Structure formats: C-alpha cells, structure tokens
Coordinates of C-alpha atoms and ligand atoms in Angstrom, one line a residue:
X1 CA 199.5 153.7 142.2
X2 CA 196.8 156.6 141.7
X3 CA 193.1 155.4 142.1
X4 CA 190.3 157.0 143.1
X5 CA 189.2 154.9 145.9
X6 CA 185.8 154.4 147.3
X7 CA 185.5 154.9 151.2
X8 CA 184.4 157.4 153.4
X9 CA 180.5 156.7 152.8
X10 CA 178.0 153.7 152.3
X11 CA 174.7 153.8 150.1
X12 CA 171.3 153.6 151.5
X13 CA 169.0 153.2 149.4
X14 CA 170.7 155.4 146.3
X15 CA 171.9 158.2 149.0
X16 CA 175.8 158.1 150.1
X17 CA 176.0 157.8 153.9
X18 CA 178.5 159.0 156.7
X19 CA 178.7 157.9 160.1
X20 CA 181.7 158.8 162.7
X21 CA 182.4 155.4 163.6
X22 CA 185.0 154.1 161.0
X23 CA 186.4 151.0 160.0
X24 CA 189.4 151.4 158.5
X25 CA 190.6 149.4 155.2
X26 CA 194.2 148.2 154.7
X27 CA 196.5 146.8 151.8
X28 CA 197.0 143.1 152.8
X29 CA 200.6 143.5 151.6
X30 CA 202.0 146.3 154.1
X31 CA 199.4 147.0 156.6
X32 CA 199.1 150.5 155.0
X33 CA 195.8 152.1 155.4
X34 CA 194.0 152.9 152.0
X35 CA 190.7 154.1 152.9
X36 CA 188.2 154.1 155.7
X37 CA 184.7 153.2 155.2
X38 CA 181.2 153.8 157.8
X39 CA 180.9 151.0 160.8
X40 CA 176.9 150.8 160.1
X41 CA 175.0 149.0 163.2
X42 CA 171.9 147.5 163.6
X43 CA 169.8 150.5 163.4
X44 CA 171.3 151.6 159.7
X45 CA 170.3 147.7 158.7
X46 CA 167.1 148.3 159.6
X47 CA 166.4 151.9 158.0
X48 CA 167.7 150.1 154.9
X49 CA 165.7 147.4 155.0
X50 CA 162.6 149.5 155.6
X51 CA 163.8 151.9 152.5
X52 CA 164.2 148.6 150.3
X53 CA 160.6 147.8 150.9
X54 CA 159.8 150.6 148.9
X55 CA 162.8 150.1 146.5
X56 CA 161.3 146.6 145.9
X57 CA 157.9 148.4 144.3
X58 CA 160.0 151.0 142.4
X59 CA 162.3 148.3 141.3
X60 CA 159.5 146.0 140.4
X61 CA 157.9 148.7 138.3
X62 CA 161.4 148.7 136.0
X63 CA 159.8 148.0 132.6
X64 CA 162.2 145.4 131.4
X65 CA 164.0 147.9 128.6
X66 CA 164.7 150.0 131.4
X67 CA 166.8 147.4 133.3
X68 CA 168.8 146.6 130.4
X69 CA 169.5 150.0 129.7
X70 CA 170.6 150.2 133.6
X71 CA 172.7 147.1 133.5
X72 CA 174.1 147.9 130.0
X73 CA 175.1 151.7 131.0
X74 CA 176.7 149.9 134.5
X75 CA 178.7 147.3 132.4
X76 CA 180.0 149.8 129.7
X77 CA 180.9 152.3 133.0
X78 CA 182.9 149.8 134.7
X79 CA 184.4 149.0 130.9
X80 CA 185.5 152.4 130.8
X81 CA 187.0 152.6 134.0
X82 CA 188.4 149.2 133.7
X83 CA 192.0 150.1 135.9
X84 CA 190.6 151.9 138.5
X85 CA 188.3 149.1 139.4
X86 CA 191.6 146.6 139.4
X87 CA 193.6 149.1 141.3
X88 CA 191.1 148.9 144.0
X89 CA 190.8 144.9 143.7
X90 CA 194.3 144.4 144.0
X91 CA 194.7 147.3 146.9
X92 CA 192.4 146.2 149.4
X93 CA 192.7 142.3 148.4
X94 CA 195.4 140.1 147.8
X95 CA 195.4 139.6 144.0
X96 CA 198.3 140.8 141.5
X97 CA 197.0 143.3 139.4
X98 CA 196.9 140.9 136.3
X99 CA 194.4 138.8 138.1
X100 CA 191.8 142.2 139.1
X101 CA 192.3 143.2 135.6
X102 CA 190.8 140.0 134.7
X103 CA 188.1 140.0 137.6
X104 CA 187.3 143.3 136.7
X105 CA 186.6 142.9 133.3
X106 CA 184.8 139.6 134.4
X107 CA 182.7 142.1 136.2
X108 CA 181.5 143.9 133.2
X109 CA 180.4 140.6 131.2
X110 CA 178.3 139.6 134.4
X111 CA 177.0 142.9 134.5
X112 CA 176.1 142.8 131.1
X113 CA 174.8 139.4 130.8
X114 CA 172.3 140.3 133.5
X115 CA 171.0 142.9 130.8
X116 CA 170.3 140.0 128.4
X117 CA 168.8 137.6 131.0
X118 CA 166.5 140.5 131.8
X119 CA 165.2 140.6 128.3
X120 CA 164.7 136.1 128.7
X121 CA 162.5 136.1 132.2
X122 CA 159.6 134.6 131.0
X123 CA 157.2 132.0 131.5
X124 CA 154.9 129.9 129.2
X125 CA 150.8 129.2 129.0
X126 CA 149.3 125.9 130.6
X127 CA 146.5 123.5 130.1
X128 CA 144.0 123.9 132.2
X129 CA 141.8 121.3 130.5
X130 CA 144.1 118.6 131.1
X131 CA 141.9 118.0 134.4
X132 CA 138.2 117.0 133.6
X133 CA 136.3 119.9 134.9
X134 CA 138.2 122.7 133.8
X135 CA 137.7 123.3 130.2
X136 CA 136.7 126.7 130.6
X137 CA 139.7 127.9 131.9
X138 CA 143.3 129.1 130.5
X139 CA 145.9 130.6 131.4
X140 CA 150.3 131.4 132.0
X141 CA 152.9 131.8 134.7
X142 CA 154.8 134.6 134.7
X143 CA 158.3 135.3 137.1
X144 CA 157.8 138.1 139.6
X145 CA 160.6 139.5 142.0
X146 CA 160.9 138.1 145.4
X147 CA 161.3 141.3 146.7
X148 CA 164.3 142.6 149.4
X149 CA 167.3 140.4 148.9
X150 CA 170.4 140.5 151.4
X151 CA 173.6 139.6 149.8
X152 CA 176.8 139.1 151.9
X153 CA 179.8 138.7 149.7
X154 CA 183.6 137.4 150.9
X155 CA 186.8 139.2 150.3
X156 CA 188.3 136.9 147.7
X157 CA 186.2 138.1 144.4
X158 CA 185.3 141.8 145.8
X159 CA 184.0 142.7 142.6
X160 CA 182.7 140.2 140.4
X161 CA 181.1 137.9 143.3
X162 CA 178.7 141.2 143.9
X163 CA 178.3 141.6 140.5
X164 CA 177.0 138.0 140.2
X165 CA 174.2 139.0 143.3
X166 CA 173.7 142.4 142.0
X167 CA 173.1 142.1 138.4
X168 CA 170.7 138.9 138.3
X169 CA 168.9 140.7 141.5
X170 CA 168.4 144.0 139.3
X171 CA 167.4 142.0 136.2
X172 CA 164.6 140.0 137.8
X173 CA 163.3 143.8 139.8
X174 CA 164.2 143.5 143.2
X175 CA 165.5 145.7 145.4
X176 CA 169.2 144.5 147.2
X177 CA 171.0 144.8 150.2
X178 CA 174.7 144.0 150.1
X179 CA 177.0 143.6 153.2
X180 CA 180.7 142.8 151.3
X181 CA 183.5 141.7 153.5
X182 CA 184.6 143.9 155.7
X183 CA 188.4 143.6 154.6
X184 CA 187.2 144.8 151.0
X185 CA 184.3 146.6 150.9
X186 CA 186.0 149.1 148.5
X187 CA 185.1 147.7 145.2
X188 CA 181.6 146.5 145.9
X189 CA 181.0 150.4 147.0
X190 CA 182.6 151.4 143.6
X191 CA 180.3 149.0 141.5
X192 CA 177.3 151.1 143.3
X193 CA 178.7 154.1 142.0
X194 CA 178.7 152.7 139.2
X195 CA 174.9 151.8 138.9
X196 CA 173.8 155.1 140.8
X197 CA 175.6 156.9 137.5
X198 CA 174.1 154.4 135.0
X199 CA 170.3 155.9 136.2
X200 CA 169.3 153.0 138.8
X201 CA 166.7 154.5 140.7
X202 CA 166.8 155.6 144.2
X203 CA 165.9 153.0 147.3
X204 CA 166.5 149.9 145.0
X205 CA 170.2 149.8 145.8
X206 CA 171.8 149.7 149.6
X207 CA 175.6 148.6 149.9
X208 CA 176.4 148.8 153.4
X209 CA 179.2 148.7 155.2
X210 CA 179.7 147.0 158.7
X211 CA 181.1 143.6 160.4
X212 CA 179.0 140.5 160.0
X213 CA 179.2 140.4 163.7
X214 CA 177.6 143.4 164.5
X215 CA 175.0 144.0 161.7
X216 CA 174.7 140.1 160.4
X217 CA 171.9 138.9 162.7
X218 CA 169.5 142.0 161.6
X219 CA 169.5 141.9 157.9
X220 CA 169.3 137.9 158.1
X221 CA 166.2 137.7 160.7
X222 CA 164.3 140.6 159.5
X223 CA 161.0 139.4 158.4
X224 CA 161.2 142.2 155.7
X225 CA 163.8 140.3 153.7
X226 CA 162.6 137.8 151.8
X227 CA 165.9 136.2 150.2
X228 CA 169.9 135.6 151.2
X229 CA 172.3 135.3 148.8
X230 CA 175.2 134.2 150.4
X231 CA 179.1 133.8 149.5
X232 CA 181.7 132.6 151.6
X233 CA 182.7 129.9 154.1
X234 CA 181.0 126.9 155.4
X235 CA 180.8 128.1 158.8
X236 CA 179.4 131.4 158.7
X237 CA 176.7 129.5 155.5
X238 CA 175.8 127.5 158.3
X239 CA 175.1 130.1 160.9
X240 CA 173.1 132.1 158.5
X241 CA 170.8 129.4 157.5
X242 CA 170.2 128.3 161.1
X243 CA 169.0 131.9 161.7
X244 CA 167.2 133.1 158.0
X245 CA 163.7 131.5 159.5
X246 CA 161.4 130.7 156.4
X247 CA 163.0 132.9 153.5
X248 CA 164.9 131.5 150.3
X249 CA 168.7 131.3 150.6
X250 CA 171.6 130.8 148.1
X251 CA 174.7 129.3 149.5
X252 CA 177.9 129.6 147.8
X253 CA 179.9 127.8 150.4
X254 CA 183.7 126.6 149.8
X255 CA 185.4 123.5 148.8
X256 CA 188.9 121.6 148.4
X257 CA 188.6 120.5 145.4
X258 CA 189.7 117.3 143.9
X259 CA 191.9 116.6 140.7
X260 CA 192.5 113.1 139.3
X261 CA 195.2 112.5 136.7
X262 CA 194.8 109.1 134.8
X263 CA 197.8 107.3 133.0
X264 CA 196.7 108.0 129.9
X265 CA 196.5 111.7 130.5
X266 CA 198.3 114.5 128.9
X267 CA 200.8 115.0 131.7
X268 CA 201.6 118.4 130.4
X269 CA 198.5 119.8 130.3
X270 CA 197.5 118.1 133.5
X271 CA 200.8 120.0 135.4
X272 CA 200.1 123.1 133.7
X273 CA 196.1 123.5 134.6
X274 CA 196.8 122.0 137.9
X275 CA 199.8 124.4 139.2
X276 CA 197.2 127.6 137.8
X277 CA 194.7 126.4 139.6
X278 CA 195.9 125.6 142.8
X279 CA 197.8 128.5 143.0
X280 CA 195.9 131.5 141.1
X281 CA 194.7 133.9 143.2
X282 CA 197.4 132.9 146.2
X283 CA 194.8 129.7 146.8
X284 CA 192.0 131.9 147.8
X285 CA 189.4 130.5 145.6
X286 CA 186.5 128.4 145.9
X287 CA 187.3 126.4 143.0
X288 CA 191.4 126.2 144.0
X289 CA 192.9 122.6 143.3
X290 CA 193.5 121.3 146.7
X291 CA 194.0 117.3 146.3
X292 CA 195.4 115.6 143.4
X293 CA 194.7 112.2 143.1
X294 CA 197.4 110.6 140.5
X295 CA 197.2 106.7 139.1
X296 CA 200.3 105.2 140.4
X297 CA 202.0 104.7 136.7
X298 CA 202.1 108.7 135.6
X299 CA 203.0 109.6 139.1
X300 CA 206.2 110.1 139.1
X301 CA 206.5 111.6 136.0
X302 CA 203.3 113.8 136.7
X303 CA 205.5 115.0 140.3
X304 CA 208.3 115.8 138.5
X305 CA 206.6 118.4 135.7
X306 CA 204.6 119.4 138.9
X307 CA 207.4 120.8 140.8
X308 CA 208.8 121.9 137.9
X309 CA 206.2 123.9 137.4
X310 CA 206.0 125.5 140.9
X311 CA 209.3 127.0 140.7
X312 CA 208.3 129.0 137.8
X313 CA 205.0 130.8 140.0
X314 CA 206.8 134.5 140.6
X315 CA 205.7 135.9 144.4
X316 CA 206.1 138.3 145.2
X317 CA 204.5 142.4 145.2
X318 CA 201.3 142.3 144.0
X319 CA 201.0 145.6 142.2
X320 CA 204.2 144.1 139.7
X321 CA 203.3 143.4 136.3
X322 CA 205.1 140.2 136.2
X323 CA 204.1 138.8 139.7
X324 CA 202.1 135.8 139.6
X325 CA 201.2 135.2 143.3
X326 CA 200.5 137.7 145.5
X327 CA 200.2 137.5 149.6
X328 CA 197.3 136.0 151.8
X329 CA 194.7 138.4 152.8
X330 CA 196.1 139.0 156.1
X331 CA 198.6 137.7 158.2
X332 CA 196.8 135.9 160.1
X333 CA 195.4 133.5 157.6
X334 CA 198.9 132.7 156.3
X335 CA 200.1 131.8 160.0
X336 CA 197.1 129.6 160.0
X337 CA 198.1 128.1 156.7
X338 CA 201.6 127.5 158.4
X339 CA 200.0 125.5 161.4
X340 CA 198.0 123.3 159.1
X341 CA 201.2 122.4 157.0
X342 CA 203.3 121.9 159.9
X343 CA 200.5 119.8 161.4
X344 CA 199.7 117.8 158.1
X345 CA 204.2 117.2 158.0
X346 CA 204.0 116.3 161.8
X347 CA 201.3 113.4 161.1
X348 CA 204.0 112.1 158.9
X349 CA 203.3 114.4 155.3
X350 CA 206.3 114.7 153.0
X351 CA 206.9 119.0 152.1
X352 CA 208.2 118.8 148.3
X353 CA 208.4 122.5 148.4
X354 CA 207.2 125.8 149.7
X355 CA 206.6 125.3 153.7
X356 CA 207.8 129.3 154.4
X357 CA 206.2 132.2 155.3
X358 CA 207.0 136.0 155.0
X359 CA 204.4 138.3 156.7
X360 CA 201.1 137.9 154.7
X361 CA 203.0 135.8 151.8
X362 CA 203.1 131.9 152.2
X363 CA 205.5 130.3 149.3
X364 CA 203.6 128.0 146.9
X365 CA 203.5 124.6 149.1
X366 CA 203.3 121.0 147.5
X367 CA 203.1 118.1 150.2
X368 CA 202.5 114.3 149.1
X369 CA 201.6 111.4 151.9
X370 CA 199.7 113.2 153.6
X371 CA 197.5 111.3 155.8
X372 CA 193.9 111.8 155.5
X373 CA 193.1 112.7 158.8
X374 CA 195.1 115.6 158.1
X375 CA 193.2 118.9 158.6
X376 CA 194.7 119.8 155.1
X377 CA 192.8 117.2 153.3
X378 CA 189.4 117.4 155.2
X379 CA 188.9 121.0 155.5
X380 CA 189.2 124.1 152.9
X381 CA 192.6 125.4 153.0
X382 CA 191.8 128.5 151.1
X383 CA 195.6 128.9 150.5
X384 CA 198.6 128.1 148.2
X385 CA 198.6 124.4 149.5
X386 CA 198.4 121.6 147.0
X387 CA 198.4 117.7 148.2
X388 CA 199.5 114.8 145.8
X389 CA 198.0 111.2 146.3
X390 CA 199.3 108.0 144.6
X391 CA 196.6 106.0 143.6
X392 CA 196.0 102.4 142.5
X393 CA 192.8 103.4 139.7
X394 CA 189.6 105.6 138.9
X395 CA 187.8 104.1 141.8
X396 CA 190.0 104.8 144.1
X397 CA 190.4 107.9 143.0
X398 CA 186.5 108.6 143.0
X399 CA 186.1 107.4 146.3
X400 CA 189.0 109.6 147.9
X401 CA 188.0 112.6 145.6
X402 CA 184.4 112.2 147.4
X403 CA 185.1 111.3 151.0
X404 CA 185.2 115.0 152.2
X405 CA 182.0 117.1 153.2
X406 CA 183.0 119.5 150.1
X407 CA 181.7 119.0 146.4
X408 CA 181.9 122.2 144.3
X409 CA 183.8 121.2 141.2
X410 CA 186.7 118.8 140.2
X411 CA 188.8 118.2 137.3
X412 CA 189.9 114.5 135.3
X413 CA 192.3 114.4 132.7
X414 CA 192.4 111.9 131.1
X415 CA 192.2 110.8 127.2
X416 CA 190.2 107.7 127.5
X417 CA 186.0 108.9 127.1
X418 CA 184.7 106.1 129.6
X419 CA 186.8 107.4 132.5
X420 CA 186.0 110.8 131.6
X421 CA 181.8 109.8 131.6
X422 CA 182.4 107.9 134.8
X423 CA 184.1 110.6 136.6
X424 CA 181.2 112.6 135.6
X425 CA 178.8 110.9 137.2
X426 CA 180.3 109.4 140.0
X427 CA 181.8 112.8 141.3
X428 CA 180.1 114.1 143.9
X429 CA 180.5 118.0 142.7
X430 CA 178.1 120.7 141.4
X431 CA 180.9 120.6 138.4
X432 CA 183.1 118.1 136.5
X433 CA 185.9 119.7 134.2
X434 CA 187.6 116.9 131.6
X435 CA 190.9 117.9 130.9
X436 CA 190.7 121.0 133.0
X437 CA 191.2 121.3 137.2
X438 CA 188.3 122.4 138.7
X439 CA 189.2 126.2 138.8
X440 CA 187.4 127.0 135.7
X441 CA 184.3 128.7 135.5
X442 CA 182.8 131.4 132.9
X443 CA 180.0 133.8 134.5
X444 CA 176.9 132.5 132.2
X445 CA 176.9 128.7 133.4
X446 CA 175.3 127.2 136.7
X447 CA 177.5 127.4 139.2
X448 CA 177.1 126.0 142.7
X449 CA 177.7 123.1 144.6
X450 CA 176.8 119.7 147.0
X451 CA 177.0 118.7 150.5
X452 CA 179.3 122.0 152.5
X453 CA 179.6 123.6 149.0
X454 CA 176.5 125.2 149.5
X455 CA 172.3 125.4 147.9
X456 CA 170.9 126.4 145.3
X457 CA 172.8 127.5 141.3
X458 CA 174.7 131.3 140.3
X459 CA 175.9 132.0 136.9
X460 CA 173.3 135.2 135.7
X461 CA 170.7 132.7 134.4
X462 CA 170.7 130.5 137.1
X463 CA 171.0 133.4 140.0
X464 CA 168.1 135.4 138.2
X465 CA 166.0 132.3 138.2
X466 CA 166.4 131.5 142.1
X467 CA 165.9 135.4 142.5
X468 CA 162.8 135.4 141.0
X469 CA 159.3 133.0 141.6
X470 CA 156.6 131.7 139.4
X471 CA 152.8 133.5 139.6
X472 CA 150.3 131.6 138.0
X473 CA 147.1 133.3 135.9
X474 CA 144.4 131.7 135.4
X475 CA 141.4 132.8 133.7
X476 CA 137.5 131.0 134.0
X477 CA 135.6 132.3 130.8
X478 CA 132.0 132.5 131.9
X479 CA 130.1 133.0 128.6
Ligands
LIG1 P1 183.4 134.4 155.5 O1 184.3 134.7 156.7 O2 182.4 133.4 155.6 O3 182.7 135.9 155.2 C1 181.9 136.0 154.2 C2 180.9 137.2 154.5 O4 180.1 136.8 155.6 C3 181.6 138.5 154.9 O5 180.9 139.6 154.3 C4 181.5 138.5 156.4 O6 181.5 139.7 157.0 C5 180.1 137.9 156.5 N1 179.8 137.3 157.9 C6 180.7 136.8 158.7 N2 180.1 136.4 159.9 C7 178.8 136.7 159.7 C8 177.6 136.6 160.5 N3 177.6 136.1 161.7 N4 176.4 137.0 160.0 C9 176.4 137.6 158.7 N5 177.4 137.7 157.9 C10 178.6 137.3 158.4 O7 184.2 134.1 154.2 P2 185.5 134.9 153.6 O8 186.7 134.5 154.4 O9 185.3 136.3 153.4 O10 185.6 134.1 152.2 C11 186.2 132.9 152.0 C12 185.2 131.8 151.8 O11 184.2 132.1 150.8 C13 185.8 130.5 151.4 O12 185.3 129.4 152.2 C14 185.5 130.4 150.0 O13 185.6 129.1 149.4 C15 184.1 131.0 149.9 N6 183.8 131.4 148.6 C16 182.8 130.7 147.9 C17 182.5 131.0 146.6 C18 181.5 130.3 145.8 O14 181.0 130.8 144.8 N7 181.1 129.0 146.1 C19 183.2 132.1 146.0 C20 184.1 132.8 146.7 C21 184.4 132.4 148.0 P3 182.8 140.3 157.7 O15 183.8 140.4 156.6 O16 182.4 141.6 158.3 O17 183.2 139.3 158.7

C-alpha cells in the first residue's frame, strides 16, 4: 500500500533533523522494515529543551486568533490527507486500517477542538472587598502557559493520543516536546508536518525521536521543563513521577477495566458492546473490557450470545478491508499474553475460546473461573483477553469490579435506574458508562482515571486547563 511515510528526520524546534544513528521502524505484522527514524541522545534532548525555552515566549506571544487559525489549518491538513495518515497508523502499529481511519479522523476533531478551546481560555474578575480592608482594590485572573511541556506518548493511539497533548498544549501557548513510542514514532512525526505546513512558528514544536531509555531521564529531570504529560503504562508512570522533581505531571496510566451485566439487562446489547470493546484494537486499549462481572440469573444466557459473538471477530491481515482484529504490536507481547493465559488455566481457569497464537496474532480469548489471584485479573492485560465472573448481585459485583489497583472507566448495563446511579457512585473509575462497556470515549470530555489509572483529566478542555495556570491582577486605586 503506497504512503508517504514519515522517517528519516526528527523536528527540533520547527527544523527537520538527521543523525547517523538509526532506529529502524517495522510493520508489527511481518517484521518488514517500513522506515527508519534518528536515535536522538541526551544531548539532542537538551538542545531542544534549551530551543523550547525560547519557543515557550514565541508561542506565548500567539495572539489567540492566530492559534486557531494554526490548529484549524492542522485539522483541515490532516482532513485532507485523511488515508495517508491511516496508512501509517495501521503500518507501524497493529490496528486494521478501519480502525486508523477512524483514529485518524479522531485526530482531526481533537485538533480542531483545540482551536475552539483556544478561543474559551479565560478567567473571571474577583472581589477584592470581600475582606475588610481592601475596598480600594479590584481585579481578575487570567490563564497563562506553563511554559516547556514534555509529552511521551505509547504506541497504541500514535496519532490521536499526541494530538490530545499537542493541540490543548498549542491552544493554551506553550511550547512542547514529544517523545512517541519508539515502535511508532511515524505518525506523531507526520502530525508535525502537519502543523510546520499549517504556519506554527519555529522553536514552539520539537518531536523527537529516541528510546525512553536512553533520552527519558533528561527531558523528565531538566529543570527547564516545567510540565509532563504522560501516556502509557503504570510502570514506566511511576518511574517518571518518582524522577519529574517539583513540575506538574499528567498521568494517563492503564487499566482492566470492569463490566457488570445485571439480570434485567439488555443481553444483546450487553454481548455486542462487550465483545467490541474487549477486542477492538486487538485489546490494546486503555479502556479494553477486561473483566465481566455477570449476575448469576443472565449468565448463561449472557455466555452463550458472548461466544457467539466472538466467532464472528474476523483476524486476520490488518491492511484487509474486512479484518476486524489485527496482530499484537510485536511478538513478544503476544507470547507474554500466552504465558498469562496459560498461567490464569493452570491455577484452574476454564478457556471457552481462543488460547492460540500465530506470530504477533493471539486469537480472541474468553476464559471464565478464573481465580483472582490470577495475573489476568490483577494486572492490565493490554490484549484480546476477556474474563467472565458469575456473580451473586450489584454488590458483589462493585466490590470485585473495585478490588484491583486500576480505575479508568467501567460499563453497567442494566435497565433498572437505581443500579445504574449506584454503580455510578460506588465505582471506583474516572468513568461510568450505563449501557455501554467502558471502551467509549469521545475527544471533548474529561478523561482520566483513579488509583494506577493515572492523575490529573485529558479530553481538549480538560488537558488545556491542566496545561495552563491561573495569574491573578490586582489593582490598589490610590486616588
Ligand atoms: P510504555 O511502555 O509505558 O511506553 C510509553 C512511552 O513511555 C513510550 O514513549 C516509551 O518510550 C516511554 N518510556 C518508556 N520508558 C521510559 C523511561 N524510563 N523514561 C521516559 N519515557 C519512557 O507504554 P506502551 O506499551 O507504549 O503503551 C501501553 C500502555 O499505555 C498501556 O498500559 C495502556 O493502558 C496505556 N495507555 C493509557 C491511555 C490513557 O489515556 N489512559 C491511553 C493509551 C494507552 P519507548 O517506546 O522508547 O520505550
């Protein structure tokens, strides 16, 4: 499939970059190399950091017309070149080319509601005089950039998930570093392209390209950053925030997210959203369905619809039009999804289906009495693994749906509006979907999670509000 892909060069600070050293970028799917991009090291981080410390002015000084007109040009670009930005989603990641269409054109509405939350920053007059003493004062706040902001992005979303760091950091005027996963750093570098044509001004913009290893520990310590936005697993969230020092950091961590299926539910519905989202995206989402808690009267009949339901998901090549489930992202990953099923069946789990792997592609897998011990239940599977749990009512199902260290979203179905409130706020999630799993999200609502789901709220509103602080004003009339 033709594409113009993005490698050979990184952007620092608005100029394109070579270097010698190499890493190279594969397709998941055949080990086929696509496209090579720079190995930056330490010393590029810290040229671009000391760049963005300008860019931070220049960006700053962005009246707020000329942002929109940036963000607008940026979202209408990547509109316009809507299949070569899936083409390069679905080459160097895992997803069928239905879901980077979708992801790309995702991309383009969080671009352009970035432009419109540009034109809300605001903030309001207060009332001095409140406090004896101060009647001759008045005065406002106002939201002013934070300045440099580091964003490190995961492979699973390589578009949009920068988008959602890159448009609300441009909308509030700061300048931003981006470090995307090294396995797809291909479509964050065609998203820069993509502002650099759309008029962003040089030094505001750096994507570079390097292993979190190597160039992680300078962009995160460096004094000169003043914010991390970060995306991607628990682990490396937690290492990050142990070394950021005094700095403001946004943690999009992961999850295994919870599902409860009441008896008075719409059984079809609950099978269909459920089988979508536990296996969209080959599992590899934050919000994937991983447990499904099911009151003991519909379970049966809820099983049965469920598995019917799983023979229908088409693996298979990724590129194929009617492919619904691509591979893992490397090999690797899906032999580690293998041991974790095979350990999960030898502490006495029941495999209703799936259980094989070919290569990078692990078939759809649906286990039930699994215990919960089981590192399948605890941890984030980040794979197409689903569990199913028999349960006796909405308590129990609460309490087992919150006994993890995860809490991003989770879905209830259920037709009965008490259970529905309940779940809502005895959850322990940043998000509670009625009637829906928890693997649905649209761009402009807070998004974010509790406990190892992470800190702190995305969705554009929410991300340009944490990337951007409150200055008071405050005038003393002396006449
Ligand atoms: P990851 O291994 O944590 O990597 C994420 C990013 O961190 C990559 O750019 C990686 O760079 C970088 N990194 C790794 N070690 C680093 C270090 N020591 N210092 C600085 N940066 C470092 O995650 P992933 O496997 O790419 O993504 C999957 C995870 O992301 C899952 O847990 C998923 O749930 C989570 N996620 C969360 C959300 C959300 O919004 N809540 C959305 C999507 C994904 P390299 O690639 O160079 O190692």
């Amino acid at each position: 499939m033709a594409t113009k892909l993005a490698g050979k060069k990184m952007l620092i600070a608005g100029e394109w970059e070579e270097k010698e050293d190499k890493i190279e970028v594969f397709n998941p799917e055949n080990n086929e190399l696509i496209d090579s991009v720079p190995a930056a090291k330490a010393d590029d981080v810290r040229r671009a950091i000391t760049l963005a410390k300008k860019g931070a002015d220049v960006a700053a000084d962005l009246s707020v017309r000329q942002r929109m007109d940036i963000l607008n040009k940026t979202a209408s670009y990547i509109e316009g070149n809507l299949e070569d930005f899936a083409t390069t989603i679905a080459l160097e990641g895992s997803k069928t080319i239905n879901e980077a269409r979708s992801e790309a054109a995702r991309a383009a509405e969080t671009i352009r509601l970035s432009a419109e939350e540009a034109r809300r920053l605001k903030g309001e007059s207060i009332n001095f005089d409140q406090m004896p003493g101060n009647e001759d004062r008045m005065g406002y706040y106002f939201r002013f950039p934070v300045g440099v902001i580091a964003a490190i992005t995961p492979f699973n979303d390589p578009l949009n998930l920068v988008a959602h760091k890159l448009g609300p950091a441009i909308a509030a005027g700061n300048a931003i570093i981006v470090k995307p996963a090294t396995e797809t750093p291909l479509s964050a570098l065609k998203l820069a392209e993509a502002f650099m044509k759309s008029g962003l001004p040089k030094k505001i913009l750096t994507v570079i390209t390097g292993r979190g290893r190597d160039i992680g520990d300078s962009l995160i310590e460096s004094k000169d950053v003043h914010m991390i936005s970060f995306t991607g697993g628990l682990e490396t969230g937690e290492k990050i925030s142990k070394k950021a020092g005094l700095k403001k950091l946004s943690m999009e961590l992961g999850s295994n997210s919870p599902a409860i299926v009441r008896r008075d539910a719409d059984i079809e519905l609950a099978a269909e959203a459920t089988v979508s989202g536990a296996f969209a995206a080959a599992g590899q989402n934050c919000l994937s369905v991983q447990r499904i808690y099911v009151e003991e009267e519909a379970y049966d009949a809820f099983k049965e619809l469920f598995l019917e339901k799983v023979k229908d998901v088409k693996t298979g090549n990724k590129l194929s039009e009617s492919t619904d489930m691509g591979p893992l992202i490397n090999e690797k990953e899906a032999m580690r999804i293998e041991n974790w099923v095979n350990e999960a069946v030898d502490q006495g789990g029941t495999l209703l289906s799936g259980g094989t792997r070919d290569g990078a592609h692990y078939e759809p897998t649906v286990l039930e009495k699994v215990p919960e011990k089981a590192k399948v239940v605890k941890e984030e599977v980040f794979g197409p693994v689903v569990l199913l749990f028999k349960v006796k009512d909405l308590d129990e199902a609460i309490d087992r749906a919150n006994n993890v260290n995860y809490g991003l979203q989770a879905g209830i179905f259920t037709s009965n509006i008490n259970a529905a409130l309940k779940a809502s706020k005895k959850l322990h999630t940043g998000g509670v979907m009625i009637n829906d799993s928890s693997d649905f999200r649209i761009d402009a609502m807070p998004f974010g999670g509790v406990k190892g789901s992470g800190l702190g709220r995305e969705g554009v509103e929410f991300a340009v509000r944490e990337m951007s602080e409150e200055r008071i004003v405050c005038f003393k009339i002396t006449e």
